[in-house]
CSV table of C-alpha atoms and ligand atoms in Angstrom, one decimal:
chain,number,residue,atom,x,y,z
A,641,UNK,CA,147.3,75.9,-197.7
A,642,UNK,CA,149.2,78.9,-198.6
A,643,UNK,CA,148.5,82.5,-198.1
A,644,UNK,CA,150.0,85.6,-199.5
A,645,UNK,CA,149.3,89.4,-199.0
A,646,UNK,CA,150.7,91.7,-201.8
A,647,UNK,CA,150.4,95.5,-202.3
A,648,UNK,CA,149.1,96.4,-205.1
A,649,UNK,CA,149.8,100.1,-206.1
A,650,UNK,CA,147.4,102.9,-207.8
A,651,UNK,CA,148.8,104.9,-210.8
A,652,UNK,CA,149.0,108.7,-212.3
A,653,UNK,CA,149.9,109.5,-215.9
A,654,UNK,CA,152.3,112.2,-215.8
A,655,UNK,CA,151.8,112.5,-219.5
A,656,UNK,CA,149.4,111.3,-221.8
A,657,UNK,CA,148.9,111.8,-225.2
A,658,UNK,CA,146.9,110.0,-228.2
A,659,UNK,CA,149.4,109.2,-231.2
A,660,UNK,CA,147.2,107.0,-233.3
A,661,UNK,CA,144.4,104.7,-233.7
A,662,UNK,CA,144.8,101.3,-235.3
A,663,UNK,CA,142.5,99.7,-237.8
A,664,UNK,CA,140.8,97.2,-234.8
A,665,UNK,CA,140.3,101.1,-233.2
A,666,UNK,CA,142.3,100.4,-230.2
A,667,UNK,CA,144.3,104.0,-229.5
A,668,UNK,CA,147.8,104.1,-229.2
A,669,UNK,CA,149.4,106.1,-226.6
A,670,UNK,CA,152.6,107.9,-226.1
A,671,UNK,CA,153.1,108.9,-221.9
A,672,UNK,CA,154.7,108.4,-218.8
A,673,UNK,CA,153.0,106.3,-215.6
A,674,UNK,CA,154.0,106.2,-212.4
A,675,UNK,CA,153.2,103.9,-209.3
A,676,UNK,CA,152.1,105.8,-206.3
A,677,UNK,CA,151.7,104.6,-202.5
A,678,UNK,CA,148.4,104.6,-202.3
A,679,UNK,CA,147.3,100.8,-202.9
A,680,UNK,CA,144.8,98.4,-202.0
A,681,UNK,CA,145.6,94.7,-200.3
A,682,UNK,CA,145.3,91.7,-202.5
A,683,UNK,CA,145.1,88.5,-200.5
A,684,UNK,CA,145.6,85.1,-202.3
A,685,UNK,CA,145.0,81.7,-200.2
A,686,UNK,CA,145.9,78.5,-202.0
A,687,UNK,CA,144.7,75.4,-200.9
A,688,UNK,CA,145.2,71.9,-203.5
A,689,UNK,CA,142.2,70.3,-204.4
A,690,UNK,CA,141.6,66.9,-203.8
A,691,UNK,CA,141.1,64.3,-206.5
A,692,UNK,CA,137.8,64.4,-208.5
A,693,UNK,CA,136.8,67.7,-206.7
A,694,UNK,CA,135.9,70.6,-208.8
A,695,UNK,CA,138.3,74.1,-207.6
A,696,UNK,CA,136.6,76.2,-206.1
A,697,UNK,CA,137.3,80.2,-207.1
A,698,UNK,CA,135.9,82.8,-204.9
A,699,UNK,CA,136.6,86.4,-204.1
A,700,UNK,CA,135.4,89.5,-201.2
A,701,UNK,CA,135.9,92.9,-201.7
A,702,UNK,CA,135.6,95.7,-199.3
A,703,UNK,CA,133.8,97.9,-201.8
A,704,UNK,CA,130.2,96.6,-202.1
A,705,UNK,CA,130.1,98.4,-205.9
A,706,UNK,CA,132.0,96.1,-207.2
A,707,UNK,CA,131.6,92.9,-209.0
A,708,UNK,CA,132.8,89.8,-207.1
A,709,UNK,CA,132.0,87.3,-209.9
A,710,UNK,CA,133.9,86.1,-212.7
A,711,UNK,CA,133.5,90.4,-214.0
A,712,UNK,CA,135.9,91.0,-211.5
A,713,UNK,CA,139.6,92.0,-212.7
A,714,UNK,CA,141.1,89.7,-209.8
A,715,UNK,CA,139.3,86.3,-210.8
A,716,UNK,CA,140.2,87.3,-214.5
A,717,UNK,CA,143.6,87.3,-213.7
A,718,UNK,CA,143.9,84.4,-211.9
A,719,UNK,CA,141.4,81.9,-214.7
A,720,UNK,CA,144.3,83.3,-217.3
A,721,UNK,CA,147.0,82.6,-215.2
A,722,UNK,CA,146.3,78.5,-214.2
A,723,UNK,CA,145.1,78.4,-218.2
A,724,UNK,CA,148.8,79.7,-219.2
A,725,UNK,CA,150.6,77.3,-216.6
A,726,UNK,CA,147.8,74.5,-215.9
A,727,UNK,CA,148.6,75.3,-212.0
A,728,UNK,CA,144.7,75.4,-211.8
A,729,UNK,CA,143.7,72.2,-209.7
A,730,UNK,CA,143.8,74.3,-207.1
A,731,UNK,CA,141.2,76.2,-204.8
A,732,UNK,CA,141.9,80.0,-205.0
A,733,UNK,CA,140.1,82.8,-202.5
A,734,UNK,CA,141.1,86.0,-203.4
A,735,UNK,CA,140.4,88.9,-201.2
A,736,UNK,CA,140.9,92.8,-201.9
A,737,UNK,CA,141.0,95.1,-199.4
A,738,UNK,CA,140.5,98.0,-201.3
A,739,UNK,CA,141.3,101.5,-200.9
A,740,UNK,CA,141.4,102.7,-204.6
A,741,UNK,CA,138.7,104.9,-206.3
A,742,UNK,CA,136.7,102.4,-208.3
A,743,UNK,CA,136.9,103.6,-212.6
A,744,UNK,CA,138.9,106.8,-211.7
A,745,UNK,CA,141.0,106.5,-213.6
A,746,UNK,CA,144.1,105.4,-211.5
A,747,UNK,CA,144.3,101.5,-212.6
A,748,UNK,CA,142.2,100.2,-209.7
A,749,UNK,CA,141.3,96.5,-211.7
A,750,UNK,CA,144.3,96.6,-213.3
A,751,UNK,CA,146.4,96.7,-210.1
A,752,UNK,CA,144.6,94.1,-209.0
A,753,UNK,CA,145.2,91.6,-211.4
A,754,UNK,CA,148.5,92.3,-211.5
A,755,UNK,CA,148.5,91.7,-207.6
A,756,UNK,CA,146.9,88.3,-208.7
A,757,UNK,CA,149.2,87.4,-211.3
A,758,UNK,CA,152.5,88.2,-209.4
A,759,UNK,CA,151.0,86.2,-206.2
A,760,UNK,CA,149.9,83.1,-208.2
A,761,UNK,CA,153.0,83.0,-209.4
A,762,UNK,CA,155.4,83.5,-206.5
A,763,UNK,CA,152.7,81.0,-204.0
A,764,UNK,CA,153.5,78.2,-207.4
A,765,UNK,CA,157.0,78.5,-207.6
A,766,UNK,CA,157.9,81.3,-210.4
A,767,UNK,CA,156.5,79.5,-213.4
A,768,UNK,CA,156.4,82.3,-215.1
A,769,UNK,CA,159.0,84.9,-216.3
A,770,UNK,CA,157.5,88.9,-215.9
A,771,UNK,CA,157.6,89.6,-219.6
A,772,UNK,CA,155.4,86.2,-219.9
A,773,UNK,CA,153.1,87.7,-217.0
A,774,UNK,CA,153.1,91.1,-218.9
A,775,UNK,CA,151.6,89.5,-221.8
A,776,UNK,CA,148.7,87.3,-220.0
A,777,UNK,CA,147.8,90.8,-218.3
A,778,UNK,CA,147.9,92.7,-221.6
A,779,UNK,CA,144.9,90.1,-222.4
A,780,UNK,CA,143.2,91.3,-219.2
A,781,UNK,CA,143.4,95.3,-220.0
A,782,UNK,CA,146.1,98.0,-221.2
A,783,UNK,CA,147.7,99.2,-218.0
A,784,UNK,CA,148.1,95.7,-216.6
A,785,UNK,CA,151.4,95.7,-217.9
A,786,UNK,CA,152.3,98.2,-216.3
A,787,UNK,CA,151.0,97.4,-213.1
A,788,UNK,CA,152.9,94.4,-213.2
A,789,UNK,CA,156.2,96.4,-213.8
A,790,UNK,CA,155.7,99.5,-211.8
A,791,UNK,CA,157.5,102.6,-210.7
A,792,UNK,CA,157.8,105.0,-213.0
A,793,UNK,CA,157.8,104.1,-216.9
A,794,UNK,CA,157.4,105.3,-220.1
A,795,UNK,CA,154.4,103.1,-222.2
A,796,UNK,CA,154.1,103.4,-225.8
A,797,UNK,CA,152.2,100.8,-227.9
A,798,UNK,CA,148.6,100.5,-226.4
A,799,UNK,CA,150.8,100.6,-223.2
A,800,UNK,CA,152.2,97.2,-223.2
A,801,UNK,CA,155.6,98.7,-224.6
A,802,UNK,CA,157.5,99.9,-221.5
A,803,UNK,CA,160.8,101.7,-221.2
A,804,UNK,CA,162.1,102.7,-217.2
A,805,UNK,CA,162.4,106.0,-216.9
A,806,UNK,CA,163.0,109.0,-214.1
A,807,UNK,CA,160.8,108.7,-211.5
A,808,UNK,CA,158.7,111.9,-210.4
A,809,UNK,CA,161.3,113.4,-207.5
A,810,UNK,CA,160.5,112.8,-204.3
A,811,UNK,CA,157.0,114.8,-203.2
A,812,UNK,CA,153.6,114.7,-201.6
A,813,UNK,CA,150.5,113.7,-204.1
A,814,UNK,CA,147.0,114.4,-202.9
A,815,UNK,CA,144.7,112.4,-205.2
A,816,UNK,CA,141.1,113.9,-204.7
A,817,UNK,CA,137.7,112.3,-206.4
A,818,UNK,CA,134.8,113.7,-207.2
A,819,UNK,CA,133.0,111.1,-208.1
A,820,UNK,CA,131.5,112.0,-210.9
A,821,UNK,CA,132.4,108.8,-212.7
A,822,UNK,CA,134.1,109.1,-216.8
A,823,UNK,CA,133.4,106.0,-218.8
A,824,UNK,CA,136.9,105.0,-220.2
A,825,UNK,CA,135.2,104.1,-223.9
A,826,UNK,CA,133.2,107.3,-223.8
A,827,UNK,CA,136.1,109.7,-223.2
A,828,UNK,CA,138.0,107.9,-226.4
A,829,UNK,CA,134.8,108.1,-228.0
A,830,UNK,CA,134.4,112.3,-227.7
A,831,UNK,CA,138.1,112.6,-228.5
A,832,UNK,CA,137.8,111.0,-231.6
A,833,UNK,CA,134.5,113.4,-232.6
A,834,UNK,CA,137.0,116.2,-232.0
A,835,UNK,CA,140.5,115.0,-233.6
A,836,UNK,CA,138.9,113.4,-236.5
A,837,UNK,CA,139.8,109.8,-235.6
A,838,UNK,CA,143.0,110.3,-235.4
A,839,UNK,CA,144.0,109.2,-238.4
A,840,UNK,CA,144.6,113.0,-239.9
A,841,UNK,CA,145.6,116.1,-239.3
A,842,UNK,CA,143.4,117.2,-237.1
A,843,UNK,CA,145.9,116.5,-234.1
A,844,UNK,CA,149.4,116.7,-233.6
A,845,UNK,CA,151.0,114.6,-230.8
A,846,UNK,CA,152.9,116.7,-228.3
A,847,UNK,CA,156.4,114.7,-228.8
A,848,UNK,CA,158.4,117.5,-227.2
A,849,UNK,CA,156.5,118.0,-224.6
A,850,UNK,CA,157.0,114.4,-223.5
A,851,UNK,CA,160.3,114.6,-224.5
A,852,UNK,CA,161.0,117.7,-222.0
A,853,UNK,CA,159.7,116.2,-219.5
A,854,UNK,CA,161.1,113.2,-219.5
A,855,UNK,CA,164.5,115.2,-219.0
A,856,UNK,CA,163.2,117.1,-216.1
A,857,UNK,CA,162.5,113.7,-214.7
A,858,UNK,CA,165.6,112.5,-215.0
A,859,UNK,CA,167.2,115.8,-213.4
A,860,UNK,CA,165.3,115.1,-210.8
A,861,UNK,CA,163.2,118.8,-211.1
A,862,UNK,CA,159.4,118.6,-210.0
A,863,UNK,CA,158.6,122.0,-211.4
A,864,UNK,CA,159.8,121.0,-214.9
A,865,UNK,CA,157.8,117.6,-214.5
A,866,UNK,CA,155.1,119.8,-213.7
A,867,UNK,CA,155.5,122.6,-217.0
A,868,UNK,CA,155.3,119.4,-219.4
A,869,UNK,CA,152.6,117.7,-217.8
A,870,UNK,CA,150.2,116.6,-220.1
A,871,UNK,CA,147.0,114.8,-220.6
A,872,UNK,CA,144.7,114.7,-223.7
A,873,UNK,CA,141.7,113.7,-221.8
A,874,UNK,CA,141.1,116.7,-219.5
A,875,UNK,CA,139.8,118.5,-222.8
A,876,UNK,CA,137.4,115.3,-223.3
A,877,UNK,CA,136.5,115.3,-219.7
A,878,UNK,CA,137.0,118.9,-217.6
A,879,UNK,CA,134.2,121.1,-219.6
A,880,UNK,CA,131.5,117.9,-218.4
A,881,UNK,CA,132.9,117.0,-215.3
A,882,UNK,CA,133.1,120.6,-213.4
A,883,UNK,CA,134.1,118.7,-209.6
A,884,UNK,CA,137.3,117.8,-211.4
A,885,UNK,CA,138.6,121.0,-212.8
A,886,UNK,CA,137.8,123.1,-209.7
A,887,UNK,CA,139.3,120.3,-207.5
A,888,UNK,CA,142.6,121.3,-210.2
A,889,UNK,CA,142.1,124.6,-209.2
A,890,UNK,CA,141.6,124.6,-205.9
A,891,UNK,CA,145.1,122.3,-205.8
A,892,UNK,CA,147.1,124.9,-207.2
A,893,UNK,CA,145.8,127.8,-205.3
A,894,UNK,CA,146.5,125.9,-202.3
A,895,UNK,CA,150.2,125.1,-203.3
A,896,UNK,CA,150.9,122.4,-205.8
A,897,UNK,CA,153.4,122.5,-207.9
A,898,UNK,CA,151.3,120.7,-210.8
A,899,UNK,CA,147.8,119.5,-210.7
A,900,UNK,CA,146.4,117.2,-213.4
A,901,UNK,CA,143.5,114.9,-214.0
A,902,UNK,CA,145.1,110.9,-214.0
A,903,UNK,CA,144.0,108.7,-216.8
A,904,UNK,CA,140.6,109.0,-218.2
A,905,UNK,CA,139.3,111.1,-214.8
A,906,UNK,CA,138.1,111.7,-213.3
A,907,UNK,CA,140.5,111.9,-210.0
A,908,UNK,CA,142.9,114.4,-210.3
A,909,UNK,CA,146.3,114.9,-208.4
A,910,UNK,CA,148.6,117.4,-207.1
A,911,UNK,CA,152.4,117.4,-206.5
A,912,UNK,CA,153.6,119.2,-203.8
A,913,UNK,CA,156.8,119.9,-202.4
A,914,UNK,CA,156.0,120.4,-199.0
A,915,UNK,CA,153.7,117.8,-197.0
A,916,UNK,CA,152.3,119.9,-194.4
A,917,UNK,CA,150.6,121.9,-197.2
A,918,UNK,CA,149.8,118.4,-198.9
A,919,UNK,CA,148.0,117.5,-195.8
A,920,UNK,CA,146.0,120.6,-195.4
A,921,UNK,CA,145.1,120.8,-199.3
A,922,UNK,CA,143.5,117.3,-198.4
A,923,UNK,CA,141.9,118.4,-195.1
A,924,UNK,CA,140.5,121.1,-197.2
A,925,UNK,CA,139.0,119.0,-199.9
A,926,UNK,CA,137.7,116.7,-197.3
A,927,UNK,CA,135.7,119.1,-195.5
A,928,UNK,CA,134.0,119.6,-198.8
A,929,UNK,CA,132.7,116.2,-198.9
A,930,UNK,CA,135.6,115.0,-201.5
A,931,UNK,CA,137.7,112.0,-200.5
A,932,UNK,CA,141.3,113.1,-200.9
A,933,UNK,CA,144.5,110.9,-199.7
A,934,UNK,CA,148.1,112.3,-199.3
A,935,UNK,CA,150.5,109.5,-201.2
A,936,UNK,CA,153.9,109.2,-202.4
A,937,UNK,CA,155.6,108.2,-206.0
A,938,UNK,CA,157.1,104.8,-205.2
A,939,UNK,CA,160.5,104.4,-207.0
A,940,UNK,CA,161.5,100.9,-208.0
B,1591,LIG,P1,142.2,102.7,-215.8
B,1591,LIG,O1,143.0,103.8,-215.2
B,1591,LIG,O2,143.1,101.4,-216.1
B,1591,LIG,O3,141.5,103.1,-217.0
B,1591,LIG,P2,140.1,102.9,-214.0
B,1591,LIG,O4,140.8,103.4,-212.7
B,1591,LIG,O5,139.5,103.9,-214.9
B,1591,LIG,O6,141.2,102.1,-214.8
B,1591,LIG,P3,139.0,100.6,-212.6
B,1591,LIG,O7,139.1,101.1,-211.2
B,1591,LIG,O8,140.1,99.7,-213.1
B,1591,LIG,O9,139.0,101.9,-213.6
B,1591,LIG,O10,137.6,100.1,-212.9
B,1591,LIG,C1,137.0,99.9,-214.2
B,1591,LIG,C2,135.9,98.9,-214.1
B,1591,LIG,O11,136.4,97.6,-213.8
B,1591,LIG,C3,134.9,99.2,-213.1
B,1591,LIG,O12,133.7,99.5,-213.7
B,1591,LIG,C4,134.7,98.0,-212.2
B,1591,LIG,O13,133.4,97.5,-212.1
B,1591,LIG,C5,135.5,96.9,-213.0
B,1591,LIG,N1,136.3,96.1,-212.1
B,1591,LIG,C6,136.5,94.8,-212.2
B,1591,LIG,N2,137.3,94.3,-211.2
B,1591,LIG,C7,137.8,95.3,-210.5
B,1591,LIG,C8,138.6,95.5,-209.4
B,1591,LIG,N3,139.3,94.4,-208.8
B,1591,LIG,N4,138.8,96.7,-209.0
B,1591,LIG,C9,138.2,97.8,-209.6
B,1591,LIG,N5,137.4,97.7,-210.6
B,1591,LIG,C10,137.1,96.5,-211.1
C-alpha cells in the first residue's frame, strides 16, 4: 500500500478576457492565472489488487455539498489517468480535505484532479510526461492544465495553451465569498446576449491591456498589475451578484491595492501590500458573516 499527500493550490485570473468563440461554442480566452496558497489536501492511497478482484475506487470529502461519486473531479481524474496508462488494477481511495470555495470560481475541481493526476503518477513511477498529463486533464475541464502547471502563467487557447510568465510580486491576497453561487455556463451564456457571440464587432479584446500588465509583472510592480487588471465577467456577474461588488469595494477602501472578482465569481480578491491590513480587511469581512482567508501568490 502506498500513500501520498499533495497540495493542491486555488487560482485567481489576474486578467481575463474573451477573444473568440469557436464553432463547437467553446470560448477562447486570452489572461493570466496565477496559483495562490490557499489549497486544499488531496490524499491518494494505493493498494494492488489481487487477482480476479474487481478495484475498488472510493473517495471522502470534508465538504458534505459535494459529490463523492464518479461526478466528482478527483475520481474523474484518476478513471482517465489508469485508462491512458492501464495502471488501473489497482484499488484507489482518494480523500480531499478541502478548504476551497466550492464553484467560486477559483478552480476548486480542477485543482483537484490535477492533485490526482500528478499523485497517480508519481505513487506509479512517472509514466507520464506533464505535457501528456496536461492533455488527459484538458479532457477533464479548461483550467486543469493549468492546475497541473502552476504558478503564474499566461493561457491562451481555451486555456490549455500556457506560456510562464511574471508572477504577481510578493503580497497579501484576501479571497472573500459571498456565496451567492455564478453558474460557469450561465455567465458565458449572458456575455454572449451582450457581445453578440462573439463572432462580430460587438467586442473588442483588451490586447494592451494584457499586454501592459504583463510588463508590470515582470518589473515586479503590484500597482501596475493592479491598473491592468482585468476580467470580462464582472460585467456578466457584479450588477446580479451585489455581495460581490461591495465585497470589491469594501477591499479597496480598506487598503488593497487591486480588488477583482476571480474567474466566473463569484469570490473576489484583493492584493495588498501590507499584511497587517490584509488581516484586518479579512477580520472585517468575517465579522460580516463572509468567509475571507489571507493567502499568498506561490511562485514556481
Ligand atoms: P473554475 O474556476 O475552474 O470555473 P469553479 O471554482 O467555478 O471552477 P469548482 O469549485 O471547480 O468551480 O466546482 C464546479 C463544480 O464541480 C461544482 O458544482 C462541484 O459540484 C463539481 N465538483 C466535482 N468535483 C469537485 C471537487 N473535487 N471540488 C470541487 N467541486 C467539484
Amino acid at each position: 500500500m502506498a500513500t501520498l499527500s499533495l497540495s493542491a493550490p486555488a487560482k485567481i485570473n489576474l486578467f481575463l478576457d474573451i477573444t473568440g468563440r469557436r464553432p463547437d461554442g467553446y470560448h477562447t480566452i486570452s489572461g493570466v492565472m496565477q496559483s495562490v496558497s490557499l489549497c486544499d489536501t488531496v490524499t491518494l492511497t494505493l493498494s494492488p489488487a489481487a487477482e480476479g478482484e474487481e478495484p475498488r475506487r472510493t473517495l471522502t470529502c470534508t465538504n458534505p455539498d459535494l459529490p463523492t461519486d464518479g461526478k466528482n473531479l478527483g475520481l474523474r481524474a484518476a478513471e482517465a489517468f489508469f485508462a491512458a496508462t492501464g495502471k488501473g488494477n489497482a484499488h484507489l481511495h482518494i480523500h480531499i480535505e478541502k478548504r476551497i470555495p466550492a464553484a467560486a470560481g477559483m478552480a476548486g475541481g480542477s485543482t483537484d484532479a490535477a492533485a490526482v493526476l500528478k499523485g497517480l503518477n508519481e505513487l506509479t513511477g512517472r509514466p507520464l510526461t506533464s505535457e501528456e498529463l496536461c492533455r488527459i486533464g484538458l479532457s477533464l475541464g479548461a483550467d486543469v492544465p493549468f492546475c497541473v502547471t502552476g504558478g503564474a502563467q499566461i493561457t491562451e487557447g481555451v486555456g490549455e495553451i500556457l506560456t510562464p510568465c511574471g508572477p504577481l510580486p510578493p503580497c497579501y491576497l484576501v479571497i472573500a465569498c459571498a456565496g451567492e453561487g455564478v453558474s460557469t455556463p450561465a455567465a458565458y451564456k449572458k456575455l454572449d446576449e451582450m457581445y453578440e457571440n462573439f463572432d462580430g464587432t460587438a467586442y473588442i479584446s483588451k490586447t494592451d491591456a494584457l499586454v501592459a500588465q504583463l510588463g508590470a509583472l515582470k518589473n515586479c510592480d503590484l500597482c501596475g498589475a493592479g491598473k491592468y487588471a482585468y476580467n470580462i465577467f464582472e460585467a456578466a456577474v457584479l450588477p446580479t451578484h451585489s455581495k460581490a461588488g461591495n465585497i470589491k469595494r469594501t477591499l479597496v477602501e480598506v487598503g488593497a491595492v487591486f480588488a477583482m472578482m476571480s474567474g466566473s465569481g463569484p469570490s473576489v480578491f484583493g492584493a495588498f501590500d501590507d499584511e497587517k491590513a490584509a488581516r484586518t480587511a479579512a477580520e472585517l469581512l468575517q465579522n460580516q458573516d463572509i468567509p475571507a482567508w489571507v493567502c499568498e501568490p506561490i511562485v514556481k
